[in-house]
Coordinates of C-alpha atoms and ligand atoms in Angstrom, one line a residue:
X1 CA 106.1 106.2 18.3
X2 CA 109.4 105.4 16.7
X3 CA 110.1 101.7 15.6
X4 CA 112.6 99.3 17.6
X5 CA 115.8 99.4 15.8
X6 CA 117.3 96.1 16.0
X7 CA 120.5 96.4 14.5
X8 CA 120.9 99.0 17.2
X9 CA 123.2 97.5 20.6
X10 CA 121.2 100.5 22.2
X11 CA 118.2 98.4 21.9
X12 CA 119.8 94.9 22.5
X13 CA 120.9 96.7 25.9
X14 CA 117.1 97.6 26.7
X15 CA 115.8 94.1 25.8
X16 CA 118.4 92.4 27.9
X17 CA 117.1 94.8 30.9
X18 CA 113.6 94.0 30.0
X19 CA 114.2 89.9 30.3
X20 CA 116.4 90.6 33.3
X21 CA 113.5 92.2 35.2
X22 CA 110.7 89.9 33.5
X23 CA 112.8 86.7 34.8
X24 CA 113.2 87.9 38.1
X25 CA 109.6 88.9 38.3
X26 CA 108.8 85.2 37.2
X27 CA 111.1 83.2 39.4
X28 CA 110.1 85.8 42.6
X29 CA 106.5 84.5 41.5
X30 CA 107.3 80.9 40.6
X31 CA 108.8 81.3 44.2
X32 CA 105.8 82.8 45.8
X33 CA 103.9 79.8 44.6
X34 CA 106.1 77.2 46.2
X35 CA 107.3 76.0 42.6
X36 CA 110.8 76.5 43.1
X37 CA 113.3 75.7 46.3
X38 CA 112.9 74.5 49.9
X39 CA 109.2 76.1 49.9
X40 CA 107.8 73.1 48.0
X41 CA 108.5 71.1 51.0
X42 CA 106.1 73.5 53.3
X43 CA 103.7 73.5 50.3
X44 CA 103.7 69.7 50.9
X45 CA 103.2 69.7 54.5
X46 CA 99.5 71.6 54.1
X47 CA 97.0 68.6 54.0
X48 CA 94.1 68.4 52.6
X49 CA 91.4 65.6 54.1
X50 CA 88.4 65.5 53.5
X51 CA 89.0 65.8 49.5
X52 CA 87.4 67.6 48.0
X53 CA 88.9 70.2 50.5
X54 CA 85.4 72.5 52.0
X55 CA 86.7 75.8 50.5
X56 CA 88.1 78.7 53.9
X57 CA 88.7 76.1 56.4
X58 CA 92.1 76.3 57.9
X59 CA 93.9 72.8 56.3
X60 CA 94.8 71.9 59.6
X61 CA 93.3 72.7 62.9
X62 CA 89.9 73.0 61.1
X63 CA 87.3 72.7 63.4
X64 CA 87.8 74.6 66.2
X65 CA 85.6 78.1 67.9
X66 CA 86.8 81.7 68.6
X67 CA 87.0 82.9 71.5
X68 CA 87.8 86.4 74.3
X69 CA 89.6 87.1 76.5
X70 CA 91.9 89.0 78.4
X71 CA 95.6 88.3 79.5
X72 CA 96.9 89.7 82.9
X73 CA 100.8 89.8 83.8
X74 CA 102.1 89.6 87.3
X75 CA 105.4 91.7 86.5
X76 CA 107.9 88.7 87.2
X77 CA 108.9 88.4 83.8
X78 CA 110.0 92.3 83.3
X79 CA 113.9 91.6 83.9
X80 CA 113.7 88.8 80.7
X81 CA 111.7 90.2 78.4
X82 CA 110.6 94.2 77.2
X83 CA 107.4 92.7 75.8
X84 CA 104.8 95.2 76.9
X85 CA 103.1 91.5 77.3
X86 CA 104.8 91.0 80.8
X87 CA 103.9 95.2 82.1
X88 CA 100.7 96.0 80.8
X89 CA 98.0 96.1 82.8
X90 CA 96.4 94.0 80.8
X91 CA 95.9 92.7 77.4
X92 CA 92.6 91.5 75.3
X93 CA 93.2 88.3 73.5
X94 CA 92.0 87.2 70.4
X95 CA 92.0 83.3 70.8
X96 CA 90.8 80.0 69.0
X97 CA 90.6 76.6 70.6
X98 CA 90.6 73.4 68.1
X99 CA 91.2 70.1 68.0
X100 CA 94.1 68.4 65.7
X101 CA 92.5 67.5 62.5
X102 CA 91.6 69.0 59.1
X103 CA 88.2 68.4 59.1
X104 CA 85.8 70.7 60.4
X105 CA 83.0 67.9 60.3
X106 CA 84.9 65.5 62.5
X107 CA 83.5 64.2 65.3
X108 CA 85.2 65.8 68.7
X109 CA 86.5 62.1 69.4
X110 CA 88.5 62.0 66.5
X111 CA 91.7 63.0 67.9
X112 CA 93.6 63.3 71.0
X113 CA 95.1 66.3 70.1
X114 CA 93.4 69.9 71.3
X115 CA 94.9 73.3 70.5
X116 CA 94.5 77.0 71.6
X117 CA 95.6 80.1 69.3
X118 CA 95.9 83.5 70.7
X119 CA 96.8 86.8 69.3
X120 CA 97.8 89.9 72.0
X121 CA 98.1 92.8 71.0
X122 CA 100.0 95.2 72.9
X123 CA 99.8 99.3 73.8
X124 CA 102.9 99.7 71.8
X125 CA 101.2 98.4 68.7
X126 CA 103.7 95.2 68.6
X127 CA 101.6 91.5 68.4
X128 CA 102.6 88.5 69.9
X129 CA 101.0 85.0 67.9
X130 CA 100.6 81.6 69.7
X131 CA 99.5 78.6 68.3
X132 CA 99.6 75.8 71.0
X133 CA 98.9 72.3 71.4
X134 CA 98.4 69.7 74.3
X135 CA 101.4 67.9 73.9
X136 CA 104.7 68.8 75.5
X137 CA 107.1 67.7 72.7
X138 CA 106.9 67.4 68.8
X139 CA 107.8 64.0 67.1
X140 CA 110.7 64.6 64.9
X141 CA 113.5 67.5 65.0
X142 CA 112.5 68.8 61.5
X143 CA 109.6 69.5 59.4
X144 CA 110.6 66.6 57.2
X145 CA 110.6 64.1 59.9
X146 CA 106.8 65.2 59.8
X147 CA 106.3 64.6 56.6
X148 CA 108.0 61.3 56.4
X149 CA 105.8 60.2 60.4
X150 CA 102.8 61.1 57.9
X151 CA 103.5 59.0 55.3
X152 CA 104.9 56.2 57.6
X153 CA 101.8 56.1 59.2
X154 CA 98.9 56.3 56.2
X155 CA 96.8 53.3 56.0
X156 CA 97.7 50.7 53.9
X157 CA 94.9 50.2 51.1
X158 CA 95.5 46.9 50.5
X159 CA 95.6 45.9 54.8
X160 CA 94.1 48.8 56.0
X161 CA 96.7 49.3 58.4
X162 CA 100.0 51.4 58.1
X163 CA 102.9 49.1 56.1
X164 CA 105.3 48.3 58.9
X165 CA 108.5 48.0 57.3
X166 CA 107.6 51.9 56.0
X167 CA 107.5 52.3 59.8
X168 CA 110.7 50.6 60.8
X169 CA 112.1 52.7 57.9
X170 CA 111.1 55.9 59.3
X171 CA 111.9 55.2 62.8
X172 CA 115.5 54.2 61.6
X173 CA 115.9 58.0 59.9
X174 CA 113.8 59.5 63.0
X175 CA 114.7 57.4 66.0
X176 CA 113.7 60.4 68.2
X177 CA 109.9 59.7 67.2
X178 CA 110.0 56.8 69.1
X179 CA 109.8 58.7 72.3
X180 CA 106.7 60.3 70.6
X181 CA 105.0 57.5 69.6
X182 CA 104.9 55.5 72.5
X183 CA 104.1 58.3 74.9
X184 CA 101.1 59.2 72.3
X185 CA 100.0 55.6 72.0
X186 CA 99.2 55.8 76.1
X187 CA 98.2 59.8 76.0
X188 CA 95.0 60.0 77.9
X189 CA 91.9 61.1 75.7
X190 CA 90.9 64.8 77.1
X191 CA 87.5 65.1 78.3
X192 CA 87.6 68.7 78.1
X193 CA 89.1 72.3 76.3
X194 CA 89.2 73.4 79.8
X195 CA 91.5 71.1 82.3
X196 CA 93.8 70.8 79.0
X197 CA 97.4 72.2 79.6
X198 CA 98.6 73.9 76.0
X199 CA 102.3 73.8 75.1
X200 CA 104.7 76.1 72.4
X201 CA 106.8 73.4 72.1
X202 CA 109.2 75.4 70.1
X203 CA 111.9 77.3 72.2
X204 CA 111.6 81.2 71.9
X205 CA 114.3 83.8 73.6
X206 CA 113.2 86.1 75.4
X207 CA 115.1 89.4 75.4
X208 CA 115.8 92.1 77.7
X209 CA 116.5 96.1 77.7
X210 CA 120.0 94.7 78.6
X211 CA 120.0 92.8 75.1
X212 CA 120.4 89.3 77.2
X213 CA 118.5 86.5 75.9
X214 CA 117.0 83.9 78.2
X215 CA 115.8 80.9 75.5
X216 CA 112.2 79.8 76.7
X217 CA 109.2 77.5 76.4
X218 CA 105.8 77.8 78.0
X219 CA 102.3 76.1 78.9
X220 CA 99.0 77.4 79.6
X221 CA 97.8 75.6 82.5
X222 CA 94.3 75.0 83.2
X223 CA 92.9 76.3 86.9
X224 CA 90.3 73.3 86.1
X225 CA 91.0 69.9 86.6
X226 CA 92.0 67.6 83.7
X227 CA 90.4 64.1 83.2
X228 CA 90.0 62.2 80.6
X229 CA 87.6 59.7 78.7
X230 CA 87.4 56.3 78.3
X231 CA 87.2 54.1 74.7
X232 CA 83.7 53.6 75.7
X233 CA 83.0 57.0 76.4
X234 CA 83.9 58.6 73.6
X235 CA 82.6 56.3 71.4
X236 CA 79.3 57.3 73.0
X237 CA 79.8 61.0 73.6
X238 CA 77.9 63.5 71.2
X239 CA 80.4 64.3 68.2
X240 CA 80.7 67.7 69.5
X241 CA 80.9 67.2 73.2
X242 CA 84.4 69.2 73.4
X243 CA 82.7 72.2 72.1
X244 CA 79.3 72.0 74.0
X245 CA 80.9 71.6 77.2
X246 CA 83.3 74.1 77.0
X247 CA 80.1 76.4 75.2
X248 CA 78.5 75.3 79.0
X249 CA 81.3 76.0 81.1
X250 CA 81.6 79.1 79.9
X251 CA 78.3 80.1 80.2
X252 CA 78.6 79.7 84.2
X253 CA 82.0 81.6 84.2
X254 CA 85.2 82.1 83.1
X255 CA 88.4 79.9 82.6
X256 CA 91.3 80.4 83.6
X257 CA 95.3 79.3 82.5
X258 CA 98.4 80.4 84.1
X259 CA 101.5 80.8 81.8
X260 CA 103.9 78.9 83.2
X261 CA 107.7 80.1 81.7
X262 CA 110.0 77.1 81.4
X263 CA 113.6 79.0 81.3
X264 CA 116.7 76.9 79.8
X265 CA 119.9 76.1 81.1
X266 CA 123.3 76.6 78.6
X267 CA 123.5 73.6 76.7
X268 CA 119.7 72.9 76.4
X269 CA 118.6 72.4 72.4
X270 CA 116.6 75.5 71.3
X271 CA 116.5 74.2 67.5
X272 CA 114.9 70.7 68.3
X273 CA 111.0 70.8 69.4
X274 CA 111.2 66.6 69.5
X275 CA 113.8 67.2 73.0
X276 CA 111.9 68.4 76.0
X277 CA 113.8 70.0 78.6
X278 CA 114.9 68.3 81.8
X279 CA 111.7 68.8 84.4
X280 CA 114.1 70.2 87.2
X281 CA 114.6 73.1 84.4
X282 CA 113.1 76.8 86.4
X283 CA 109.5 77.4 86.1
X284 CA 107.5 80.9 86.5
X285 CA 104.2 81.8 86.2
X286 CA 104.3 85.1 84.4
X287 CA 99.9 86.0 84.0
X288 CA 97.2 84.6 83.8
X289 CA 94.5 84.2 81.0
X290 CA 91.1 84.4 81.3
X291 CA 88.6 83.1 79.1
X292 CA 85.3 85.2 78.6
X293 CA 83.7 84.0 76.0
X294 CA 83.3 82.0 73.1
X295 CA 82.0 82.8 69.3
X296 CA 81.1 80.7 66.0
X297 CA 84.4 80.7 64.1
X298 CA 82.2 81.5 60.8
X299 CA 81.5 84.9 62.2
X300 CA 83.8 85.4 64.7
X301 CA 86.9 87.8 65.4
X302 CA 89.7 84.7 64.8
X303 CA 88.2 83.7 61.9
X304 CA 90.6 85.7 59.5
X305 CA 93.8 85.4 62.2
X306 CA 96.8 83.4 60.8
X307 CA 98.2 82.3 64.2
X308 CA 101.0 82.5 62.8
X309 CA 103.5 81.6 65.7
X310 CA 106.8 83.1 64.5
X311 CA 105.0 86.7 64.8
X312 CA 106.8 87.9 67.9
X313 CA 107.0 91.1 69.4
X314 CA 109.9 93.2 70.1
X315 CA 111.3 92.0 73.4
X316 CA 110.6 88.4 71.9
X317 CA 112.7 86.4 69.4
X318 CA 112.4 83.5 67.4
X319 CA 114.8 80.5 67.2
X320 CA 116.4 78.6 64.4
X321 CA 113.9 75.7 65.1
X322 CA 113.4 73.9 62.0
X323 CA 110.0 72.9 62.7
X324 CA 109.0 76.7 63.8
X325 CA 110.2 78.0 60.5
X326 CA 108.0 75.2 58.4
X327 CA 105.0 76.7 60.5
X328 CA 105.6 79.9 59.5
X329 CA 105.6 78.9 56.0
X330 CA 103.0 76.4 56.3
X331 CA 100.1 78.4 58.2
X332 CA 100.6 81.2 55.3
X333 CA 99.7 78.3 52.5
X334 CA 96.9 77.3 54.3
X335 CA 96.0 80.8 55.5
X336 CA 96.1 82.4 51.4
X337 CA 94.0 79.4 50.6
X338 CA 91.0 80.4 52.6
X339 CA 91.3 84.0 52.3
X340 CA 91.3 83.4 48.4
X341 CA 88.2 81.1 48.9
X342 CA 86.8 83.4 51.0
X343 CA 87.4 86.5 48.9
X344 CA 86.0 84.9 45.9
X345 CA 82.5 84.2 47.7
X346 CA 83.5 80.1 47.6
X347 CA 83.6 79.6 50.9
X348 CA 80.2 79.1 51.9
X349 CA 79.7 77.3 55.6
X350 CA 83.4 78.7 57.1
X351 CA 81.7 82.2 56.7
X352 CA 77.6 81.2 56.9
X353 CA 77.1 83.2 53.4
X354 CA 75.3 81.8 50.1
X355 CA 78.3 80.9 46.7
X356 CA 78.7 83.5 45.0
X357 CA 78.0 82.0 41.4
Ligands
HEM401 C1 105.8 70.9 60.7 C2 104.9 71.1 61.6 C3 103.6 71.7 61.5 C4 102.8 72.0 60.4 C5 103.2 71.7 58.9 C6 101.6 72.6 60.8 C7 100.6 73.0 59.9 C8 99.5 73.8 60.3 C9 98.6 74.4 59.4 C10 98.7 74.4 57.9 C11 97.7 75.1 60.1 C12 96.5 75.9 59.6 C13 96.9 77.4 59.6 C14 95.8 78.4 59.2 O1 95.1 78.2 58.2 O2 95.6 79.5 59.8 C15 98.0 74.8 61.5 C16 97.3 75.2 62.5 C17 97.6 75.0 63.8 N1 98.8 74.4 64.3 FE1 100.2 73.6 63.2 N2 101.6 72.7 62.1 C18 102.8 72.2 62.6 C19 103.2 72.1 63.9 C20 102.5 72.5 65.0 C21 103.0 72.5 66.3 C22 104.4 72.0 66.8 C23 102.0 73.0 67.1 C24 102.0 73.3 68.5 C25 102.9 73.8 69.2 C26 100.9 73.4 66.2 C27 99.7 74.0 66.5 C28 98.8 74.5 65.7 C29 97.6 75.2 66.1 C30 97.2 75.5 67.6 C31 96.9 75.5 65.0 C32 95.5 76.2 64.9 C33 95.7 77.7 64.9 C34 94.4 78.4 64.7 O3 93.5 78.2 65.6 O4 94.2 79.1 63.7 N3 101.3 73.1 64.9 N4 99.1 74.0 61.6

């Protein structure tokens, strides 16, 4: 091999290459990591509670059950969309429900909040993603807004209550959140999975063989009957109850939600999840769901789904939602965590398998 000849600009030219391609290289990685840029901020919007963190659990959404089913369209979507989703016969589902909270040990009373994940995959080989929850509007218009309604609302150590001039502070940077807060302070308590109505929340477009796109929400809603519980009653209700029941239910027979299209008017906001649109806005019911069955989400087929719900198919399109862009981001940090825990045999429980030492 011949030596490097330094007095050379031949090989000057060549190093200068070399450290061109090595720095890129570093900063893609640097970037990959969340270390550099606006990625930091969706780094910091993936919890983790309980700490220490029980290695493969989703770090949000962590308790929750897989489950089957299949979707069937009614064909009144086919002018707005060329989503095999609204003309195929019909489509098996790949779904999740879960409740709102990191930890996959938390009693079902702990939150409010329950969610449903599904992943269709079409005949064309195209997927459509959605990660839904029961509540029709977001708190903030941005991901940051989260952030900040998180740390506005932590416990106090020293009162063990939130501070409440960090509150006032937030709500004067985030006045929309007030809507939230009040309507979530008075949100009935679900007593079930199954009378729960799911929302996207974010705005999608929809778009035809024409090119035209029709901007969109939707909810799953339940043919079973929602109630709720009391204080008392959860407080006395078996820390599972959401689960069991639905486990029961489904045992008897299937569930069933229609998707229920909310189509927007010119004007409506598409980029701000925390602004519902007017009530009086169109609604269709494009298919129906139905619920089969339900699986252990340590063994089960959504186990290793990101729900991931800016993966669209082609006749669907996402928006410049702030909020749905953080997701995207966010979901794939908490979705490389537990796949690395998983893949180096440290994930225990979320996959019923002994450490791999
Ligand atoms: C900035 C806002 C949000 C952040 C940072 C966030 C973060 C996360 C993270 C990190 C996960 C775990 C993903 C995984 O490991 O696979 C998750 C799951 C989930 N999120 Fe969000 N989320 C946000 C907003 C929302 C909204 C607006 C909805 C409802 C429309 C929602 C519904 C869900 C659902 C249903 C799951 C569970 C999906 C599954 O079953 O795998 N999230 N979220």
């Amino acid at each position: 091999m011949s030596k490097l000849d330094l007095r050379s600009k031949k090989t000057w030219g060549a190093l200068a290459s070399i450290a061109v391609v090595a720095g890129t290289l570093a900063s893609a990685f640097a970037w990959t990591a969340g270390w550099l840029g606006s990625r930091t901020v969706s780094q910091a919007l993936v919890g983790e509670t309980p700490k220490p963190f029980p290695p493969g659990f989703r770090r949000a959404h962590g308790k929750g059950i897989c489950f089957a089913g299949t979707f069937v369209p009614n064909g009144s979507a086919v002018s707005l969309s060329t989503s095999r989703l609204f003309s195929q016969p019909e489509i098996p589902v790949v779904g999740r429900f879960s409740i709102g909270t990191g930890d996959p040990h938390a009693p079902d009373s702990t939150t409010k909040t329950l969610s449903m994940a599904l992943l269709l995959k079409t005949d064309d080989k195209q997927q459509w993603r959605m990660a839904m929850n029961n509540e029709p509007y977001f708190a903030t218009r941005n991901p940051e807004g989260f952030l900040a309604l998180r740390q506005a609302t932590a416990v106090d150590a020293a009162t063990g209550k939130p501070d409440p001039q960090r509150l006032a502070d937030f709500l004067k940077a985030y006045p929309e959140a007030e809507k939230y807060l009040k309507w979530a302070a008075q949100k009935p308590a679900p007593g079930s999975f199954a009378g729960a109505t799911f929302y996207s929340i974010n705005a999608f477009y929809l778009v035809n063989a024409q090119g035209e796109r029709q901007p969109v929400r939707w909810m799953m809603r339940p043919h079973d009957p929602f109630f709720s519980l009391s204080d008392e009653q959860r407080k006395k209700a078996d820390d599972n109850f959401l689960f069991e029941s639905l486990r029961q239910r489904l045992a008897q027979k299937p569930l069933y939600w229609d998707y229920v299209l909310q189509l927007a008017q010119p004007g409506d906001p598409v980029d701000d999840p925390s602004r519902p649109w007017p009530d009086n806005r169109k609604q269709m019911v494009a298919g129906t769901l139905e619920v089969t069955r339900v699986e252990a989400q340590s063994v089960g087929a959504c186990r290793d789904v990101n729900f991931d719900p800016s993966i669209v198919p082609a006749g669907v399109a996402v928006t410049d939602d702030p909020v749905l862009n953080a997701r995207s981001a966010a979901y794939s940090h908490s979705f490389s965590r537990r796949e690395r825990e998983i893949g180096y045999g440290k994930a225990t429980e979320a996959v019923q398998k002994q450490e791999v030492k």
